[in-house]
Amino acid sequence: MVIFVTNISGILFYLLIIALILSLIVGKVAKRESSPQILLIGRDEKTRTYSYIILLCSLILSWIVVWKRFYAALSPQGFDTAAYIYHAELLDLGKYEYVFTTTKVIPYIITYVIYRLCNRSLFLTGILLPFIFASIYTILTYISVNIATKDSLLSSLCALATPLSFFFIRLTYDLFGQTLGISLLILLLALVNRIIEDEIKLGRINARSQVSLIVLVFAILFSHMHTIIFLLPYLFFVTLYISYLIFTTHKKAFGKKAIFGVISFLIIIFWSFIMFHGEIYWLLWKVIPEEFHLFSFSTKYWYWFVRQEIALVWLLSIIGVLFMAVERYEYSHIFLTWFLYIIVVTLITGYVQSYRFLLYIPLGIYSGAGLYYVLRKICLNVQNKKKKIIGAVLINSLVITMFVGVLSKAYIPQYVYYPPEQSIEQLYYIRDTFGFDNKSTLVLVYTGYKGSYWWAYAIIGENIFLGSLEMLLKNRTDIFGRKVEVSDNITLILATHIYGEIPEIVIKHGTQVYRGIYKIQYSVLRNLYHGIPN
């Protein structure tokens, strides 16, 4: 039964791609003008009030979906969660120069604020992080759709659909930088769409809109650098399209502003390369040759993820895409082309983690638009009271079905990377005894440690070596290729639930400082190992 359902999800995803292509081909031709009554739906004061209630319900649903994972396992979850906490601690120590050269500056600052509000509790910060970023994602989805369509009802339904998908679950597990980057990206797409339809085509470009675009691009850049790299090719074509519209529609009046837009785009690219040249170099010469299989058109790296999604979400997305193309084309073609861009990049690159590309699909917007269309057809446009009640029951049934489906997938055991109690006890003992980020000590983390290595960083500091004692003594890099320079006066610390089985030589010549925790001077150990062949 499960296999059948997941296959249905895969089939519906392919149907969604077909619907997307058809909508872009025939959308402009098939689009129809909505009646004044339909255009007023979602824009009157009463509906706006209802939309705020739906938005509040959306937030509550997002919190419940996140809460489910902690109900199953009460500990911070996700591999990268502790990385955000570690960088918050660095900010707390005043190490701004390090944090502000990373690729996730804004998420780290948000984490720092939460960390301080939690009275510097690592555990509580790790619990609260997904709730905060889930809320940001839901709220910015509402704001983005409202900017693009000025329809508060459609906006609230898109916000409602946002947490009701497996995409949302994966993002909020530990991909907080990407979650914020996507949230801001959706806002950027909405603003671009608004500028094209309400300003350029009507002959009134607002300088504030241009500034807002640039600010948003830089906000994405400092939220998740990989998002901006993924966005730049698309943004380049959008810039060309906008320039084309300006030069063909308003040659004299807007020529300078078009040039300003292109120059701004080039400045953003140049600034990105200056700020993150190391990361970009690593991507170009390390990641792409090893993890990209260009033009392979393989589905093995992402199809499994598509099948995890709830079938009803894909079905509503198909309806939503067709609805957006026919009845909201002016305010949705940017979102539709963005979807197509993601699919093309995913297929062409053959990236081994290409499911991360699919996460850029604002699925809540498409499924929310489908929900809106169904609501309008069976409820809002119906005069018969009995039929309205039946329609309302059906809509609620759809939402409940999505909610039950997403709740059943909300906890992913494989993403529980919080170390066992014994490891946590030893990590905190080392922290309490030797201090955080004490450069006169080096803690070895090896096979005895079960959990995300970021928790070792978050609790102990940067003074850790991810590898065996022999690797360190033979002056090798750690298991991630990081070179650690060790001076003679460094104190090595090995613990049973962090390192693993303690070597006999350490037990014999070192000092036991706590149950299963030993320390030994590096110079002493090096001299004892002197005869080991390299």
XYZ file of C-alpha atoms in Angstrom:
534
model
C 0.000 0.000 0.000
C 2.840 2.383 0.933
C 4.680 1.533 -2.304
C 1.506 2.222 -4.281
C 1.013 5.614 -2.592
C 4.632 6.661 -3.162
C 4.366 5.610 -6.816
C 1.221 7.733 -7.100
C 3.234 10.670 -5.719
C 5.901 10.118 -8.371
C 3.341 9.899 -11.184
C 1.585 13.056 -9.986
C 4.927 14.889 -9.895
C 5.516 14.079 -13.572
C 1.958 15.178 -14.351
C 2.719 18.416 -12.508
C 5.735 19.026 -14.765
C 3.542 18.416 -17.835
C 0.904 20.796 -16.443
C 3.634 23.362 -15.784
C 4.969 23.203 -19.341
C 1.465 23.379 -20.808
C 0.574 26.304 -18.573
C 3.617 28.253 -19.757
C 2.930 27.450 -23.416
C -0.797 28.120 -23.484
C -1.217 30.154 -20.294
C -0.921 33.537 -21.954
C -3.244 32.454 -24.763
C -5.787 30.710 -22.545
C -5.801 33.304 -19.791
C -9.127 34.933 -19.181
C -10.132 38.101 -17.492
C -11.710 37.483 -14.121
C -15.037 39.087 -13.372
C -15.105 42.071 -10.976
C -16.805 39.832 -8.374
C -13.999 37.271 -8.550
C -11.335 39.964 -8.422
C -12.895 41.293 -5.229
C -12.643 37.875 -3.552
C -9.887 38.088 -0.984
C -9.626 41.881 -1.132
C -12.479 43.110 1.042
C -12.068 43.925 4.730
C -14.103 40.959 5.986
C -12.091 38.437 3.971
C -8.866 40.094 5.080
C -9.874 39.499 8.692
C -10.579 35.842 7.902
C -7.205 35.599 6.169
C -5.423 36.678 9.356
C -7.247 33.914 11.235
C -6.153 31.401 8.569
C -2.586 32.736 8.837
C -2.679 32.170 12.599
C -3.955 28.631 11.969
C -1.082 28.163 9.504
C 1.436 29.103 12.177
C -0.194 26.759 14.698
C -0.113 23.922 12.140
C 3.570 24.595 11.434
C 4.326 24.429 15.167
C 2.399 21.156 15.527
C 4.267 19.620 12.574
C 7.597 20.644 14.131
C 6.484 19.586 17.623
C 5.723 16.033 16.424
C 9.438 15.257 16.019
C 10.168 16.336 19.592
C 7.205 14.358 20.875
C 8.848 11.286 19.345
C 12.369 12.142 20.563
C 12.840 15.023 22.998
C 16.201 16.333 21.850
C 17.480 18.789 19.231
C 17.408 17.082 15.834
C 19.082 17.428 12.463
C 22.780 17.173 11.625
C 23.443 20.910 11.142
C 21.379 22.277 14.047
C 24.398 22.408 16.360
C 26.403 24.291 13.685
C 24.072 27.274 14.117
C 24.400 27.056 17.910
C 28.197 26.883 17.653
C 28.312 30.056 15.557
C 25.929 31.753 17.999
C 28.446 30.954 20.751
C 31.227 32.498 18.670
C 29.138 35.662 18.355
C 28.599 35.578 22.100
C 32.391 35.474 22.559
C 32.748 38.490 20.257
C 34.354 36.587 17.363
C 32.486 38.660 14.790
C 35.241 38.545 12.167
C 34.836 34.776 11.842
C 31.024 34.627 11.772
C 30.635 37.539 9.352
C 32.761 35.773 6.745
C 30.574 32.651 6.749
C 27.825 31.844 4.245
C 24.901 32.052 6.716
C 25.393 35.317 8.599
C 21.723 36.247 9.147
C 20.629 32.757 10.350
C 23.560 32.769 12.781
C 22.501 36.170 14.123
C 18.914 34.924 14.561
C 20.275 31.856 16.366
C 22.392 34.107 18.588
C 19.305 36.093 19.630
C 17.467 32.851 20.474
C 20.563 31.565 22.298
C 20.661 34.652 24.514
C 16.892 34.556 25.129
C 17.315 30.913 26.202
C 19.904 31.990 28.785
C 22.672 30.358 26.711
C 21.070 26.920 26.863
C 22.353 24.852 23.929
C 19.602 22.270 24.339
C 16.705 24.757 24.440
C 18.146 26.758 21.529
C 18.298 23.565 19.465
C 14.650 22.841 20.285
C 13.397 26.355 19.432
C 15.312 26.891 16.170
C 12.969 24.874 13.880
C 9.899 26.593 15.372
C 11.354 30.045 14.618
C 12.427 29.304 11.047
C 9.172 27.439 10.331
C 7.272 30.563 11.426
C 9.431 32.820 9.236
C 8.848 30.575 6.211
C 5.065 30.515 6.738
C 4.725 34.271 7.335
C 6.940 35.274 4.395
C 4.950 32.975 2.100
C 1.801 34.882 3.076
C 3.480 38.266 2.558
C 4.979 37.227 -0.794
C 1.719 35.996 -2.325
C -0.063 39.067 -0.999
C 2.510 41.323 -2.675
C 2.138 39.463 -5.977
C -1.671 39.096 -6.070
C -3.106 41.539 -3.484
C -5.449 38.663 -2.613
C -5.411 38.056 1.141
C -7.492 34.860 0.904
C -5.169 33.276 -1.670
C -2.179 34.400 0.423
C -3.541 32.836 3.599
C -4.344 29.534 1.858
C -0.808 29.392 0.448
C 0.501 29.993 3.967
C -1.840 27.259 5.228
C -0.525 24.785 2.646
C 3.135 25.610 3.329
C 3.604 23.473 6.496
C 1.449 20.674 5.059
C 4.176 19.096 2.939
C 7.198 16.843 3.335
C 9.318 19.602 1.754
C 8.553 21.773 4.786
C 9.515 18.958 7.180
C 12.911 18.449 5.548
C 13.699 22.151 5.402
C 12.872 22.816 9.042
C 14.769 19.820 10.390
C 18.148 21.556 10.175
C 18.397 23.447 6.853
C 17.702 26.776 8.535
C 19.907 28.828 6.226
C 18.216 27.368 3.162
C 14.794 27.842 4.791
C 15.461 31.548 5.297
C 17.054 31.822 1.848
C 13.980 30.260 0.210
C 11.619 32.455 2.244
C 13.419 35.590 1.047
C 13.699 34.180 -2.481
C 9.902 33.770 -2.685
C 9.577 37.378 -1.534
C 12.046 38.423 -4.241
C 10.100 36.577 -6.959
C 6.869 38.209 -5.799
C 8.450 41.657 -5.878
C 9.934 41.070 -9.348
C 6.516 39.982 -10.604
C 4.894 43.043 -9.059
C 7.471 45.377 -10.600
C 6.991 43.870 -14.070
C 3.191 43.961 -14.006
C 2.398 47.051 -11.936
C 5.319 49.309 -12.739
C 7.243 48.576 -15.944
C 4.217 47.714 -18.110
C 2.345 50.721 -16.744
C 5.286 53.050 -17.216
C 6.111 53.925 -13.608
C 9.196 52.312 -12.140
C 9.532 53.026 -8.444
C 13.045 53.648 -7.130
C 11.988 52.116 -3.812
C 11.204 48.857 -5.603
C 14.666 48.759 -7.149
C 16.298 49.366 -3.779
C 14.075 46.684 -2.205
C 15.206 44.185 -4.840
C 18.879 44.879 -4.186
C 18.367 44.670 -0.407
C 16.562 41.335 -0.824
C 19.330 39.908 -2.999
C 21.936 40.838 -0.396
C 19.697 39.462 2.373
C 19.590 36.126 0.512
C 23.345 36.326 -0.034
C 23.967 36.660 3.713
C 21.323 34.068 4.593
C 22.402 31.206 2.364
C 25.142 31.773 -0.181
C 24.280 28.603 -2.120
C 20.771 29.964 -2.715
C 22.139 33.077 -4.386
C 24.439 30.946 -6.578
C 21.424 28.852 -7.561
C 19.368 32.016 -8.156
C 21.888 34.056 -10.176
C 21.414 32.376 -13.606
C 17.644 32.778 -13.296
C 18.057 36.350 -12.085
C 20.274 37.058 -15.081
C 17.548 36.009 -17.543
C 14.925 37.940 -15.567
C 17.152 41.033 -15.738
C 17.435 40.620 -19.516
C 13.652 40.205 -19.766
C 13.040 43.336 -17.703
C 15.574 45.266 -19.802
C 13.824 44.068 -22.966
C 10.441 45.223 -21.625
C 11.834 48.612 -20.674
C 13.593 49.250 -23.981
C 10.648 48.105 -26.115
C 7.936 49.797 -24.056
C 9.572 52.931 -22.702
C 12.817 53.489 -24.551
C 13.510 57.073 -23.594
C 12.051 57.196 -20.128
C 13.549 54.028 -18.767
C 16.794 53.440 -20.615
C 18.938 54.635 -17.717
C 16.973 52.576 -15.206
C 17.459 49.439 -17.279
C 21.185 50.080 -17.393
C 21.080 50.656 -13.616
C 19.396 47.263 -13.172
C 21.992 45.418 -15.274
C 24.881 47.177 -13.516
C 23.342 46.346 -10.130
C 23.171 42.698 -11.152
C 26.839 42.703 -12.196
C 27.824 44.376 -8.905
C 25.981 41.657 -6.970
C 27.875 38.939 -8.876
C 31.205 40.713 -8.331
C 30.470 41.244 -4.627
C 29.467 37.586 -4.241
C 32.774 36.429 -5.716
C 34.751 38.815 -3.489
C 32.910 37.853 -0.292
C 32.812 34.104 -0.844
C 35.707 33.437 -3.202
C 36.934 30.558 -1.028
C 33.546 28.866 -0.970
C 33.014 29.441 -4.699
C 36.492 28.057 -5.459
C 35.655 24.980 -3.341
C 32.369 24.530 -5.227
C 33.965 24.902 -8.670
C 37.046 22.738 -8.148
C 35.975 20.282 -5.462
C 32.197 19.782 -5.340
C 31.267 20.076 -9.028
C 33.889 17.577 -10.349
C 33.030 15.027 -7.629
C 29.284 15.444 -7.066
C 27.882 16.745 -10.366
C 27.159 14.444 -13.324
C 26.286 16.958 -16.017
C 23.599 16.031 -18.557
C 23.135 12.585 -17.027
C 19.377 13.257 -16.643
C 19.328 10.673 -13.866
C 16.417 10.554 -11.417
C 18.128 8.422 -8.759
C 19.353 11.410 -6.759
C 15.968 13.113 -6.310
C 13.071 10.820 -7.268
C 13.084 9.162 -3.821
C 12.393 12.574 -2.307
C 9.497 13.302 -4.653
C 7.907 9.990 -3.652
C 8.021 10.987 0.006
C 5.635 13.866 -0.642
C 1.940 13.475 0.052
C 0.056 12.622 -3.168
C -2.695 15.155 -2.387
C -0.105 17.950 -2.297
C 1.005 17.118 -5.852
C -2.626 16.869 -7.006
C -3.507 20.288 -5.568
C -0.297 21.695 -7.070
C -1.377 20.533 -10.544
C -4.709 22.313 -10.068
C -2.883 25.348 -8.672
C -0.440 25.609 -11.581
C -3.261 25.451 -14.152
C -5.319 27.969 -12.178
C -2.360 30.366 -11.899
C -1.676 30.110 -15.630
C -5.259 30.723 -16.746
C -6.675 33.125 -14.170
C -3.639 34.723 -12.495
C -1.082 34.665 -15.310
C 0.089 38.246 -14.823
C 0.895 37.600 -11.179
C 2.238 34.084 -11.487
C 4.346 33.600 -14.612
C 7.520 34.395 -12.644
C 6.633 31.652 -10.141
C 5.844 29.238 -12.978
C 9.104 29.893 -14.841
C 10.980 29.554 -11.541
C 9.484 26.084 -11.079
C 10.548 25.110 -14.607
C 14.048 26.503 -13.993
C 14.415 24.267 -10.903
C 13.364 21.172 -12.858
C 15.794 21.950 -15.709
C 18.730 22.577 -13.339
C 17.932 19.400 -11.372
C 17.912 17.273 -14.535
C 20.948 18.858 -16.199
C 23.346 18.985 -13.242
C 22.905 15.420 -11.971
C 23.916 16.633 -8.505
C 24.115 13.793 -5.950
C 22.106 15.914 -3.499
C 19.771 17.306 -6.143
C 16.778 16.861 -3.843
C 18.154 20.021 -2.197
C 17.410 21.810 -5.497
C 13.798 20.606 -5.385
C 13.441 22.229 -1.972
C 13.552 25.579 -3.789
C 10.094 24.805 -5.181
C 7.655 26.957 -3.151
C 5.269 24.026 -2.951
C 2.908 25.783 -0.551
C 2.180 28.446 -3.171
C 1.176 25.924 -5.843
C -0.834 23.608 -3.578
C -2.335 26.646 -1.818
C -3.437 28.029 -5.194
C -5.053 24.653 -5.925
C -6.846 24.780 -2.581
C -8.010 28.317 -3.377
C -9.389 27.265 -6.776
C -11.293 24.318 -5.282
C -12.661 26.551 -2.508
C -13.835 29.115 -5.027
C -15.478 26.568 -7.295
C -17.365 24.553 -4.686
C -17.995 27.164 -2.032
C -17.435 30.860 -2.774
C -19.124 30.897 -6.193
C -22.082 28.794 -5.034
C -25.346 30.454 -4.000
C -27.070 27.367 -2.609
C -26.465 27.294 1.162
C -26.556 23.496 1.385
C -23.965 23.172 -1.378
C -21.820 25.778 0.369
C -21.818 23.715 3.551
C -20.892 20.582 1.594
C -18.106 22.545 -0.119
C -16.780 23.837 3.203
C -16.765 20.293 4.612
C -14.855 19.078 1.535
C -12.235 21.829 1.862
C -11.762 21.045 5.542
C -11.444 17.366 4.635
C -8.674 18.181 2.150
C -6.767 20.213 4.742
C -7.220 17.525 7.414
C -6.055 14.819 4.983
C -2.917 16.817 4.195
C -2.356 17.475 7.895
C -2.707 13.808 8.868
C -0.407 12.819 5.996
C 2.298 15.297 6.929
C 2.019 14.443 10.620
C 2.718 10.795 9.819
C 6.004 11.873 8.181
C 6.931 14.657 10.606
C 9.427 12.592 12.592
C 12.449 11.216 10.728
C 14.492 8.894 13.008
C 17.511 9.064 10.666
C 17.809 12.802 11.377
C 18.265 12.420 15.144
C 21.927 13.329 15.544
C 21.919 14.401 19.178
C 24.686 12.467 20.987
C 23.792 9.793 23.574
C 23.583 10.756 27.243
C 27.039 9.316 28.054
C 28.676 11.398 25.296
C 26.830 14.542 26.393
C 27.964 14.008 29.989
C 31.603 13.698 28.960
C 31.415 16.642 26.543
C 29.981 18.917 29.228
C 32.526 17.724 31.789
C 35.324 18.724 29.401
C 33.635 22.080 28.793
C 33.111 22.765 32.508
C 36.643 21.667 33.445
C 38.766 23.063 30.625
C 36.480 25.798 29.261
C 34.906 26.453 25.870
C 37.202 26.753 22.854
C 40.321 26.317 25.003
C 43.192 26.333 22.503
C 45.601 24.770 25.021
C 43.653 21.504 24.775
C 42.720 19.252 21.880
C 39.839 16.772 22.187
C 39.931 13.741 19.904
C 36.581 12.701 18.412
C 36.513 9.307 16.749
C 34.525 6.071 16.419
C 33.219 6.109 19.990
C 31.207 9.240 19.239
C 27.658 8.796 17.943
C 26.010 11.969 16.712
C 26.654 15.110 14.692
C 30.239 16.300 15.116
C 28.771 19.820 15.295
C 27.581 19.040 18.824
C 31.216 18.450 19.780
C 32.023 21.877 18.322
C 29.026 23.488 20.047
C 29.857 22.078 23.493
C 33.680 22.029 23.443
C 34.688 24.524 20.756
C 36.932 24.415 17.720
C 39.699 22.615 19.611
C 38.740 19.138 18.416
C 40.381 16.655 16.062
C 38.061 14.392 14.092
C 40.234 11.337 13.765
C 42.354 8.732 15.515
C 45.347 9.313 17.756
C 47.588 7.654 15.189
C 46.362 10.042 12.470
C 47.246 12.988 14.699
C 50.694 11.663 15.636
C 51.491 10.947 11.983
C 50.597 14.556 11.164
C 47.709 13.577 8.904
C 44.586 15.574 8.213
C 41.406 14.651 10.052
C 38.633 12.612 8.416
C 37.358 15.759 6.640
C 40.770 16.805 5.326
C 41.292 19.531 7.948
C 44.898 20.096 8.996
C 45.327 20.645 12.738
C 48.628 22.084 13.934
C 49.604 20.741 17.368
C 52.345 22.219 19.582
C 54.228 20.288 22.275
C 52.462 22.015 25.177
C 48.979 21.010 23.979
C 47.030 18.719 26.299
C 45.267 15.889 24.466
C 41.929 14.720 25.875
C 40.417 11.329 25.069
C 37.089 10.060 26.418
C 35.456 6.661 26.003
C 32.152 7.972 24.598
C 33.811 10.620 22.437
C 36.953 8.889 21.174
C 36.164 5.232 21.713
C 38.453 2.634 23.239
C 41.287 4.487 24.966
C 44.759 3.325 23.786
C 46.743 1.475 26.453
C 49.613 3.948 26.200
C 47.295 6.825 27.153
C 45.866 4.898 30.108
C 49.381 4.019 31.297
C 51.131 7.383 30.864
C 48.211 9.811 30.997
C 45.951 10.998 33.822
C 42.333 10.001 34.347
C 40.427 13.192 35.191
C 36.919 11.706 35.248
C 35.160 8.434 34.483
C 36.455 7.385 31.083
C 38.209 10.734 30.429
C 42.009 10.910 30.137
C 44.459 13.703 29.462
C 48.065 13.506 28.331
C 50.661 16.008 27.145
C 51.219 15.863 23.393
C 55.018 16.018 23.747
C 54.987 13.002 26.096
C 52.850 10.980 23.727
C 54.897 11.983 20.693
C 58.117 10.799 22.331
C 56.502 7.487 23.283
C 55.321 7.025 19.687
C 58.658 8.077 18.246
C 59.470 4.642 16.859
C 56.240 4.232 14.829
C 56.975 4.110 11.064
C 55.210 6.689 8.917
